[in-house]
Short mmCIF file of C-alpha atoms in Angstrom, two decimals:
data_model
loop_
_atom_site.label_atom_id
_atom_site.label_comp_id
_atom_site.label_asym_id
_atom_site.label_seq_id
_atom_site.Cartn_x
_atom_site.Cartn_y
_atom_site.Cartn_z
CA UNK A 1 117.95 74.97 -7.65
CA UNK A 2 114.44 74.37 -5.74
CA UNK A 3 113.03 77.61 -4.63
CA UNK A 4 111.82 78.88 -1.07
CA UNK A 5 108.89 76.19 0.05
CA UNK A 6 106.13 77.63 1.86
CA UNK A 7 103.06 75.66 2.88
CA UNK A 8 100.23 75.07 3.51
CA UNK A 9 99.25 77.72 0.61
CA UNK A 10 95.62 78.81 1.82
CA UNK A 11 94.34 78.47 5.36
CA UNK A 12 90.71 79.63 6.23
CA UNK A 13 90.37 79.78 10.48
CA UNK A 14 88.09 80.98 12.65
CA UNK A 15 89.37 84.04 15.18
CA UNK A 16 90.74 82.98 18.25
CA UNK A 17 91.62 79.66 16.47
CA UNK A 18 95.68 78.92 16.47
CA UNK A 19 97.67 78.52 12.89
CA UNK A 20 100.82 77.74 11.80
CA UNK A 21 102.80 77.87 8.57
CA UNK A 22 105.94 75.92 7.42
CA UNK A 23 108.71 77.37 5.42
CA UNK A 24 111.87 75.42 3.83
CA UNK A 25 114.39 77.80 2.36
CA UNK A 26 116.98 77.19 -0.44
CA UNK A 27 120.04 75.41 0.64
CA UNK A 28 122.33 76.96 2.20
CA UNK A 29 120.86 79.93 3.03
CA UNK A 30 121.59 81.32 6.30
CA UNK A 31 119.51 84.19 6.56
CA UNK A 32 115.53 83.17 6.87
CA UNK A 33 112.60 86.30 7.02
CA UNK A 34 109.17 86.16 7.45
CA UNK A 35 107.06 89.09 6.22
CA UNK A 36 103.16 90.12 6.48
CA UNK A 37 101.77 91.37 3.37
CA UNK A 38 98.12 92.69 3.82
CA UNK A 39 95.92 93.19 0.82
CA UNK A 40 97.21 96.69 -0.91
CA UNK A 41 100.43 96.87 1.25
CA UNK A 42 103.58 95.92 0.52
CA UNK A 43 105.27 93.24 2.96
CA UNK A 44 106.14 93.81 6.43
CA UNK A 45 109.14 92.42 7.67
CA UNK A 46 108.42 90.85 11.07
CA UNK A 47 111.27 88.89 12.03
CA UNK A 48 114.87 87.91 10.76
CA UNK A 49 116.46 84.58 11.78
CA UNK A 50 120.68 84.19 11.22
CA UNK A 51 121.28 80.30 11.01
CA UNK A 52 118.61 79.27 14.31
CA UNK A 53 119.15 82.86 16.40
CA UNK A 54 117.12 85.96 15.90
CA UNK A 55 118.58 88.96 14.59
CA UNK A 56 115.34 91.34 14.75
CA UNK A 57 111.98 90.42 15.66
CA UNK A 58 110.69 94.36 16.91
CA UNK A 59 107.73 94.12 14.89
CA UNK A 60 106.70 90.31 15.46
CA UNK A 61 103.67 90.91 17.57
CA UNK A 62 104.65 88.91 20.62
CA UNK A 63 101.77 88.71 22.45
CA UNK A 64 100.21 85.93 19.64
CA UNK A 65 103.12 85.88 17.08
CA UNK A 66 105.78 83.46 17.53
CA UNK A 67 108.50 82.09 15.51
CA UNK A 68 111.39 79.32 15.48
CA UNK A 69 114.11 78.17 13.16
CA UNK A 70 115.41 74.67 15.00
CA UNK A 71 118.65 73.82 13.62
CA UNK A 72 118.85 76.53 11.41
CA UNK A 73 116.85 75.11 8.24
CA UNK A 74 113.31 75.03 8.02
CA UNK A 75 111.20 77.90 10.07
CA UNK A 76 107.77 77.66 11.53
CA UNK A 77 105.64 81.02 12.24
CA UNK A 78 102.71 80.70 14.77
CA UNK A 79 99.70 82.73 15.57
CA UNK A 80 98.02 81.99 18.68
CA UNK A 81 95.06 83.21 19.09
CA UNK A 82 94.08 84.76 15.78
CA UNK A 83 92.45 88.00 15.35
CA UNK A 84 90.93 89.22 11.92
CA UNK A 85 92.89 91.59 11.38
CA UNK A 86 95.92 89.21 10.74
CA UNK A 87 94.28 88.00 7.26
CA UNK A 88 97.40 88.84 5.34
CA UNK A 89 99.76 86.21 3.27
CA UNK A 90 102.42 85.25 5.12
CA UNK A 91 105.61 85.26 2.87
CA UNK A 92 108.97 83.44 4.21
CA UNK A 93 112.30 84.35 2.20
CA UNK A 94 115.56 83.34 2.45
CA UNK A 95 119.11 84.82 1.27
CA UNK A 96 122.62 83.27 1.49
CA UNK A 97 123.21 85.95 4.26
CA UNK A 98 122.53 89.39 5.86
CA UNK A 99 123.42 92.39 3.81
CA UNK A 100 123.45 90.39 0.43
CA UNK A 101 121.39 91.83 -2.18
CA UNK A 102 118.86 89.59 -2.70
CA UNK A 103 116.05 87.96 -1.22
CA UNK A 104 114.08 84.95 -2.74
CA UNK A 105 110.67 84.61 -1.45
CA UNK A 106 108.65 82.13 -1.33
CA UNK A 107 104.87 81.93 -2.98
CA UNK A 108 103.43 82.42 0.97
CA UNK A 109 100.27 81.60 2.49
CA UNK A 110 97.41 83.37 2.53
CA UNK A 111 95.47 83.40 6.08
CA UNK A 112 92.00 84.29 6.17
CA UNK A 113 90.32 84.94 9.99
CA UNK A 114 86.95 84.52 10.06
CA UNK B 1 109.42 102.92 6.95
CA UNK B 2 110.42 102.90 3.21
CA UNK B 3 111.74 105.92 2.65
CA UNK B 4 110.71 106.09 -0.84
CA UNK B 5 108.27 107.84 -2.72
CA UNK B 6 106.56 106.20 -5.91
CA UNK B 7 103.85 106.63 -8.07
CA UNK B 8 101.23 104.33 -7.38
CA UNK B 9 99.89 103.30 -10.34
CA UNK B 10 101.69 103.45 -14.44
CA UNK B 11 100.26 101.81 -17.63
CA UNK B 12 102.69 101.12 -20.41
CA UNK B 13 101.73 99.62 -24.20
CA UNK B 14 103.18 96.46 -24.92
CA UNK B 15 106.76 96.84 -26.74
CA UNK B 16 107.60 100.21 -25.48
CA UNK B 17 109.73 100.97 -22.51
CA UNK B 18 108.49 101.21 -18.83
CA UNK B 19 110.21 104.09 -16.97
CA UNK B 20 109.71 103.74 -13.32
CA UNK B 21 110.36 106.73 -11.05
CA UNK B 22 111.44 106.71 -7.23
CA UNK B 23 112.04 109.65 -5.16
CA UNK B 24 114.60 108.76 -2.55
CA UNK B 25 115.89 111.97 -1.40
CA UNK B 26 116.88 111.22 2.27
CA UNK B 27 119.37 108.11 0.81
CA UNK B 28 122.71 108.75 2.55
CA UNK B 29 125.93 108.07 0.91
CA UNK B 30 126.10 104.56 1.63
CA UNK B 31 123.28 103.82 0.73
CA UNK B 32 121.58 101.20 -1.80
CA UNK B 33 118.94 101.28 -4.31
CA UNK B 34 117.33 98.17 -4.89
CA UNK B 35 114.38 97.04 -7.10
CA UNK B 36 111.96 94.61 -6.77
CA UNK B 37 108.41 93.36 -8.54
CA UNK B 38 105.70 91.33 -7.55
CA UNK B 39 103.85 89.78 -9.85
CA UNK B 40 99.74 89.11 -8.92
CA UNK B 41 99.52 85.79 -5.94
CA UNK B 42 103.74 85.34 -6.64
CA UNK B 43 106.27 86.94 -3.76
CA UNK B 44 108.59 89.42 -5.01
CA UNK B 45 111.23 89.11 -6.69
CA UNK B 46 114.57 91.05 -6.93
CA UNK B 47 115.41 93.21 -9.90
CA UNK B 48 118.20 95.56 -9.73
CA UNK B 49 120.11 97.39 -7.16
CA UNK B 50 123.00 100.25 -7.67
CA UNK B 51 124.70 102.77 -5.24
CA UNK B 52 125.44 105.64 -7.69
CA UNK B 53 126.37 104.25 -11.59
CA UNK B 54 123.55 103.07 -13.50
CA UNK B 55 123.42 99.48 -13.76
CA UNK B 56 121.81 96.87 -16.21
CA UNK B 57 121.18 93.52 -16.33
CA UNK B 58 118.64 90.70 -18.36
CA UNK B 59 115.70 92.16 -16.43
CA UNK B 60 116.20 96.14 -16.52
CA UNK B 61 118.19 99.21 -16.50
CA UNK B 62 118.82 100.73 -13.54
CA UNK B 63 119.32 105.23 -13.47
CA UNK B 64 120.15 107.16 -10.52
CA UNK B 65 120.55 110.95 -10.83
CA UNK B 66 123.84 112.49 -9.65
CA UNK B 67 123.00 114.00 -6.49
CA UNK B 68 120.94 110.44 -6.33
CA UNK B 69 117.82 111.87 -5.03
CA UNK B 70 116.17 110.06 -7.60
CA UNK B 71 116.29 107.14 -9.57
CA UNK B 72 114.23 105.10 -13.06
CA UNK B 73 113.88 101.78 -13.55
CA UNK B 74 113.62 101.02 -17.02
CA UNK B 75 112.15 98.21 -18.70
CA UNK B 76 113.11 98.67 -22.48
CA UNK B 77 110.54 96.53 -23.88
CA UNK B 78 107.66 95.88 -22.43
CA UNK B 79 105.80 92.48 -21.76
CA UNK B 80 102.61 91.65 -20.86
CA UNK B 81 104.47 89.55 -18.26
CA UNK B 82 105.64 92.44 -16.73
CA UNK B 83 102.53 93.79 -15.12
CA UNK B 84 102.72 93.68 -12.12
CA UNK B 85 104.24 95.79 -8.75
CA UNK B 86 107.19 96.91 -8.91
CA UNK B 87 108.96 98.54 -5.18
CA UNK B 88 111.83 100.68 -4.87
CA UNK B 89 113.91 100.29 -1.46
CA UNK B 90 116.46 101.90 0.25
CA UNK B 91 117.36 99.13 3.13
CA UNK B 92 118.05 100.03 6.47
CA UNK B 93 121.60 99.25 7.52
CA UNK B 94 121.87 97.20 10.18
CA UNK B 95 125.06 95.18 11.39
CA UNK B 96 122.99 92.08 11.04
CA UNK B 97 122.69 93.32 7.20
CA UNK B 98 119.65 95.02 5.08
CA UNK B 99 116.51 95.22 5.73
CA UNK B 100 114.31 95.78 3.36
CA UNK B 101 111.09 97.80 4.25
CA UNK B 102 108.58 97.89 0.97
CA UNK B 103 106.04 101.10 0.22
CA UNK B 104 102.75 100.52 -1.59
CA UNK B 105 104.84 100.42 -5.01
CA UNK B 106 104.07 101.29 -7.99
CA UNK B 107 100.93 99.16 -9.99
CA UNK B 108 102.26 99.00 -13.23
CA UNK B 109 100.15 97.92 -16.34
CA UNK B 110 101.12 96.71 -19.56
CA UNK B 111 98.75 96.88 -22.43
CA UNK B 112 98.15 95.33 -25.40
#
């Protein structure tokens, strides 16, 4: 089965600029996360979609961070404005639904603010 | 926060088995163990999980202690492959389901 589709894979911005990223999960798969993984760190979760509603976004930062999942399939996370200290990859994954065991990820996108 | 504790950094030589440690000692009764790696510029990807029996599969053993404080991941032959990070969670329960919450992980190297 295709895997968790991120794109673009590398995106080089300036700060205050605005970015987005694109992620298609597996088929099927209900549950949809995107996670923040800064160099040395392991990922952040910062929000949890179920189907096209929200089931935890307490540490999206809301004030530039914002996310959507129209019609329940593919997801799109924003930043707007960007500050350098959200240089991270950007990692989407998806599982067949909340409280399974496993999460696929995708390969994510790595931001750099300049 | 992960409420794990691992060593950050292992090396291993090629062909011998990994042993992982993770100090969980908080875990309630409910409670999962789950196991995950990420290999260098890949996302991660799942392992192993158990509650309270060991467990194996393709990928790895799986050995939590009794009072399951504690628990090894074992990788019985080594790879150079297998370099790479490897996290031990304890998800947070939530009604919507886990949530997984990685540490730092352990850096694990496999040498030739």
């Amino acid at each position: 089965e295709a895997g968790v589709a991120q794109s673009p894979r590398y995106k080089i911005i300036e700060k205050r600029q605005s970015v987005a990223f694109w992620c298609n999960p597996i088929s099927g798969h209900a549950t949809l996360y995107w996670y923040q993984q800064i160099l040395g760190q392991g990922p952040k979760l910062l929000i949890q979609f179920q189907n096209n509603g929200v089931v935890d976004d307490s540490q999206l930062p809301k004030d530039r961070f914002s996310a959507e999942r129209l019609k329940g399939v593919d997801s799109t996370l924003k930043i707007q404005p960007a500050k350098l200290e959200d240089s991270a990859v950007y990692l989407c994954a998806s599982s067949t639904q909340p409280g399974t065991y496993e999460q696929y990820f995708g390969p994510g996108t790595r931001l750099t603010v300049t | 926060d992960a409420k794990t504790t691992q060593p950050p950094s292992m090396d291993c030589a090629e062909g011998r088995a990994a042993n992982l440690p993770c100090n969980h000692s908080t875990i309630s009764g409910n409670e999962y163990v789950y196991w995950y790696r990420q290999i260098h510029s890949q996302g991660p990807q799942y392992i192993i999980h158990g509650l309270k029996n060991n467990e194996t599969n393709e990928m790895a053993s799986l050995i939590i202690t009794e009072d399951r404080k504690s628990s090894t991941l074992i990788l019985p032959h080594a790879t150079l492959r297998d370099t790479a990070v490897y996290y031990c969670i304890v998800p947070i329960l939530l009604i919507a389901g886990n949530q997984f919450y990685f540490g730092t992980g352990t850096s694990l190297t496999v040498i030739p």
